[in-house]
Amino acid sequence: MGIFAAVVTLAAPILPAKADPIYVKYKSNFQTINTTTWTTVTMDGGINYVPLSLNSRRLVVGRFTSETDCYGTTAAAGHCSVRIMYRNTATGAITEFNPVVGTDFVFDSKDTGNSRQGHAVSRSVLLPAGNYEVYVQGAVTLSAITLRLDDAHFEVELYNP
């Protein structure tokens, strides 16, 4: 797994109220997830997270879009989920962006396959100064289901609250 060395560092402690957001963007290619355990989505180059170094409190908005295919052989109901997470590198605490809903968020519903669609999720959290890793995870609600992600895009925006 590669380590991404670039860190977003905010030089000024406070941005003007109407400042443009600071963007960090990554894209991902084909990946399948077929476990009920949350799995981190790997971006191009083996990148698993977006590193953030915040000099002051910021509103952090994460957006993940992807072509998806959620399919399975089981007749039971089930679905595919994604969530946006952050890890405080000082404490190791891992938290889901708001709203915190886990697999209750249906990113794509199950069918018999070959029905690729585009889906998106946008989440936010207010973070104090510190160092963080922001990432996307995917999971399925039944082990007989597979989530296929392709042509994905992950974007993180920082705003002055």
mmCIF file of C-alpha atoms in Angstrom:
data_model
loop_
_atom_site.group_PDB
_atom_site.id
_atom_site.type_symbol
_atom_site.label_atom_id
_atom_site.label_comp_id
_atom_site.label_asym_id
_atom_site.label_seq_id
_atom_site.Cartn_x
_atom_site.Cartn_y
_atom_site.Cartn_z
ATOM 1 C CA MET A 1 0.000 0.000 0.000
ATOM 2 C CA GLY A 2 1.459 3.347 -1.005
ATOM 3 C CA ILE A 3 1.735 6.319 1.280
ATOM 4 C CA PHE A 4 0.630 9.659 -0.070
ATOM 5 C CA ALA A 5 3.024 12.368 1.081
ATOM 6 C CA ALA A 6 1.121 15.551 0.212
ATOM 7 C CA VAL A 7 -0.756 17.130 3.093
ATOM 8 C CA VAL A 8 -3.234 19.972 2.825
ATOM 9 C CA THR A 9 -1.911 22.656 5.157
ATOM 10 C CA LEU A 10 -3.841 25.841 5.690
ATOM 11 C CA ALA A 11 -1.398 28.742 6.004
ATOM 12 C CA ALA A 12 -3.792 31.326 7.427
ATOM 13 C CA PRO A 13 -5.580 30.509 10.687
ATOM 14 C CA ILE A 14 -8.835 32.092 9.447
ATOM 15 C CA LEU A 15 -10.154 32.312 5.904
ATOM 16 C CA PRO A 16 -12.299 35.262 4.831
ATOM 17 C CA ALA A 17 -16.010 34.484 5.235
ATOM 18 C CA LYS A 18 -16.574 34.285 1.463
ATOM 19 C CA ALA A 19 -13.372 32.369 0.693
ATOM 20 C CA ASP A 20 -13.448 29.676 -1.925
ATOM 21 C CA PRO A 21 -13.173 26.195 -0.469
ATOM 22 C CA ILE A 22 -9.923 24.287 -0.612
ATOM 23 C CA TYR A 23 -10.314 21.074 -2.611
ATOM 24 C CA VAL A 24 -8.533 17.763 -2.446
ATOM 25 C CA LYS A 25 -9.637 15.294 -5.127
ATOM 26 C CA TYR A 26 -8.914 11.654 -5.806
ATOM 27 C CA LYS A 27 -10.336 9.162 -8.224
ATOM 28 C CA SER A 28 -10.621 5.418 -8.134
ATOM 29 C CA ASN A 29 -11.006 2.702 -10.684
ATOM 30 C CA PHE A 30 -12.712 -0.684 -10.523
ATOM 31 C CA GLN A 31 -13.087 -2.270 -7.099
ATOM 32 C CA THR A 32 -15.450 -4.894 -5.714
ATOM 33 C CA ILE A 33 -16.578 -5.245 -2.107
ATOM 34 C CA ASN A 34 -18.405 -8.372 -0.982
ATOM 35 C CA THR A 35 -18.100 -8.373 2.771
ATOM 36 C CA THR A 36 -20.403 -7.223 5.538
ATOM 37 C CA THR A 37 -17.313 -5.757 7.230
ATOM 38 C CA TRP A 38 -16.579 -2.134 6.286
ATOM 39 C CA THR A 39 -13.823 -2.048 3.642
ATOM 40 C CA THR A 40 -11.817 1.053 2.751
ATOM 41 C CA VAL A 41 -12.140 2.116 -0.889
ATOM 42 C CA THR A 42 -8.671 2.344 -2.447
ATOM 43 C CA MET A 43 -7.994 5.276 -4.748
ATOM 44 C CA ASP A 44 -5.591 5.288 -7.702
ATOM 45 C CA GLY A 45 -1.980 4.795 -6.679
ATOM 46 C CA GLY A 46 -2.942 2.714 -3.641
ATOM 47 C CA ILE A 47 -4.093 5.758 -1.683
ATOM 48 C CA ASN A 48 -6.480 4.805 1.106
ATOM 49 C CA TYR A 49 -7.122 8.226 2.646
ATOM 50 C CA VAL A 50 -6.940 11.981 2.159
ATOM 51 C CA PRO A 51 -4.535 13.504 4.718
ATOM 52 C CA LEU A 52 -5.655 16.781 6.320
ATOM 53 C CA SER A 53 -3.616 19.061 8.552
ATOM 54 C CA LEU A 54 -5.882 21.774 9.954
ATOM 55 C CA ASN A 55 -4.486 24.867 11.682
ATOM 56 C CA SER A 56 -7.942 25.837 12.952
ATOM 57 C CA ARG A 57 -11.516 24.586 13.070
ATOM 58 C CA ARG A 58 -12.964 23.770 9.636
ATOM 59 C CA LEU A 59 -16.148 22.438 8.151
ATOM 60 C CA VAL A 60 -15.037 19.399 6.154
ATOM 61 C CA VAL A 61 -17.339 18.207 3.361
ATOM 62 C CA GLY A 62 -16.723 14.855 1.707
ATOM 63 C CA ARG A 63 -18.363 13.778 -1.554
ATOM 64 C CA PHE A 64 -18.070 10.364 -3.147
ATOM 65 C CA THR A 65 -19.549 9.488 -6.531
ATOM 66 C CA SER A 66 -19.256 6.212 -8.367
ATOM 67 C CA GLU A 67 -20.697 4.003 -11.025
ATOM 68 C CA THR A 68 -22.139 1.119 -9.019
ATOM 69 C CA ASP A 69 -23.547 -2.333 -9.438
ATOM 70 C CA CYS A 70 -25.029 -3.981 -6.343
ATOM 71 C CA TYR A 71 -25.971 -7.577 -7.067
ATOM 72 C CA GLY A 72 -26.353 -10.979 -5.506
ATOM 73 C CA THR A 73 -27.754 -14.449 -5.913
ATOM 74 C CA THR A 74 -29.801 -14.413 -2.737
ATOM 75 C CA ALA A 75 -33.537 -13.769 -2.843
ATOM 76 C CA ALA A 76 -33.315 -12.030 0.525
ATOM 77 C CA ALA A 77 -33.499 -8.267 0.662
ATOM 78 C CA GLY A 78 -30.228 -6.450 1.089
ATOM 79 C CA HIS A 79 -28.301 -3.458 -0.136
ATOM 80 C CA CYS A 80 -24.887 -1.867 -0.594
ATOM 81 C CA SER A 81 -23.700 0.993 1.599
ATOM 82 C CA VAL A 82 -20.878 3.506 1.680
ATOM 83 C CA ARG A 83 -19.840 5.959 4.370
ATOM 84 C CA ILE A 84 -17.268 8.731 4.719
ATOM 85 C CA MET A 85 -14.995 8.461 7.742
ATOM 86 C CA TYR A 86 -12.208 10.357 9.465
ATOM 87 C CA ARG A 87 -9.447 9.262 11.810
ATOM 88 C CA ASN A 88 -7.789 11.642 14.255
ATOM 89 C CA THR A 89 -4.118 10.697 13.852
ATOM 90 C CA ALA A 90 -3.212 11.960 17.347
ATOM 91 C CA THR A 91 -5.813 9.914 19.227
ATOM 92 C CA GLY A 92 -6.587 7.166 16.716
ATOM 93 C CA ALA A 93 -10.316 7.870 17.134
ATOM 94 C CA ILE A 94 -12.323 6.866 14.047
ATOM 95 C CA THR A 95 -15.667 8.564 13.381
ATOM 96 C CA GLU A 96 -18.243 8.616 10.605
ATOM 97 C CA PHE A 97 -19.119 11.962 9.001
ATOM 98 C CA ASN A 98 -22.617 13.318 9.723
ATOM 99 C CA PRO A 99 -25.197 11.962 9.659
ATOM 100 C CA VAL A 100 -23.886 8.857 11.397
ATOM 101 C CA VAL A 101 -26.114 6.100 9.993
ATOM 102 C CA GLY A 102 -23.832 3.150 9.115
ATOM 103 C CA THR A 103 -25.383 0.603 6.767
ATOM 104 C CA ASP A 104 -28.768 2.320 7.099
ATOM 105 C CA PHE A 105 -27.676 4.523 4.164
ATOM 106 C CA VAL A 106 -28.523 2.666 0.940
ATOM 107 C CA PHE A 107 -25.950 3.630 -1.697
ATOM 108 C CA ASP A 108 -27.390 1.096 -4.157
ATOM 109 C CA SER A 109 -30.074 -1.574 -3.919
ATOM 110 C CA LYS A 110 -29.511 -5.206 -4.836
ATOM 111 C CA ASP A 111 -30.626 -6.766 -8.092
ATOM 112 C CA THR A 112 -29.432 -9.594 -10.311
ATOM 113 C CA GLY A 113 -26.609 -7.588 -11.902
ATOM 114 C CA ASN A 114 -25.924 -5.684 -15.102
ATOM 115 C CA SER A 115 -27.740 -2.550 -13.984
ATOM 116 C CA ARG A 116 -24.898 -0.129 -13.470
ATOM 117 C CA GLN A 117 -25.889 3.302 -12.248
ATOM 118 C CA GLY A 118 -24.244 6.440 -10.929
ATOM 119 C CA HIS A 119 -24.668 7.210 -7.241
ATOM 120 C CA ALA A 120 -23.372 9.870 -4.857
ATOM 121 C CA VAL A 121 -23.089 10.616 -1.162
ATOM 122 C CA SER A 122 -22.196 13.913 0.522
ATOM 123 C CA ARG A 123 -21.382 14.163 4.227
ATOM 124 C CA SER A 124 -19.910 16.812 6.517
ATOM 125 C CA VAL A 125 -18.314 17.260 9.907
ATOM 126 C CA LEU A 126 -16.919 20.199 11.890
ATOM 127 C CA LEU A 127 -13.355 19.342 12.928
ATOM 128 C CA PRO A 128 -11.067 21.202 15.336
ATOM 129 C CA ALA A 129 -7.420 21.914 14.533
ATOM 130 C CA GLY A 130 -5.442 18.712 14.144
ATOM 131 C CA ASN A 131 -4.322 16.020 11.745
ATOM 132 C CA TYR A 132 -6.816 13.675 10.146
ATOM 133 C CA GLU A 133 -7.212 10.986 7.529
ATOM 134 C CA VAL A 134 -10.461 11.108 5.544
ATOM 135 C CA TYR A 135 -11.596 8.057 3.608
ATOM 136 C CA VAL A 136 -14.532 6.168 2.089
ATOM 137 C CA GLN A 137 -15.687 2.724 3.152
ATOM 138 C CA GLY A 138 -18.114 0.317 1.531
ATOM 139 C CA ALA A 139 -20.031 -2.686 2.833
ATOM 140 C CA VAL A 140 -22.891 -4.974 1.897
ATOM 141 C CA THR A 141 -25.682 -6.038 4.251
ATOM 142 C CA LEU A 142 -25.546 -9.735 3.264
ATOM 143 C CA SER A 143 -22.441 -11.761 2.383
ATOM 144 C CA ALA A 144 -24.161 -13.066 -0.791
ATOM 145 C CA ILE A 145 -24.178 -9.507 -2.201
ATOM 146 C CA THR A 146 -21.370 -7.788 -4.119
ATOM 147 C CA LEU A 147 -20.821 -4.042 -4.481
ATOM 148 C CA ARG A 148 -18.961 -3.078 -7.645
ATOM 149 C CA LEU A 149 -17.499 0.447 -7.748
ATOM 150 C CA ASP A 150 -15.989 1.950 -10.900
ATOM 151 C CA ASP A 151 -15.077 5.395 -12.221
ATOM 152 C CA ALA A 152 -15.290 6.766 -8.685
ATOM 153 C CA HIS A 153 -14.448 10.275 -7.554
ATOM 154 C CA PHE A 154 -13.726 11.340 -3.965
ATOM 155 C CA GLU A 155 -13.580 15.033 -3.141
ATOM 156 C CA VAL A 156 -12.875 16.739 0.181
ATOM 157 C CA GLU A 157 -13.635 20.437 0.669
ATOM 158 C CA LEU A 158 -12.599 22.622 3.601
ATOM 159 C CA TYR A 159 -14.648 25.653 4.639
ATOM 160 C CA ASN A 160 -14.326 28.350 7.257
ATOM 161 C CA PRO A 161 -17.283 27.668 9.611
#
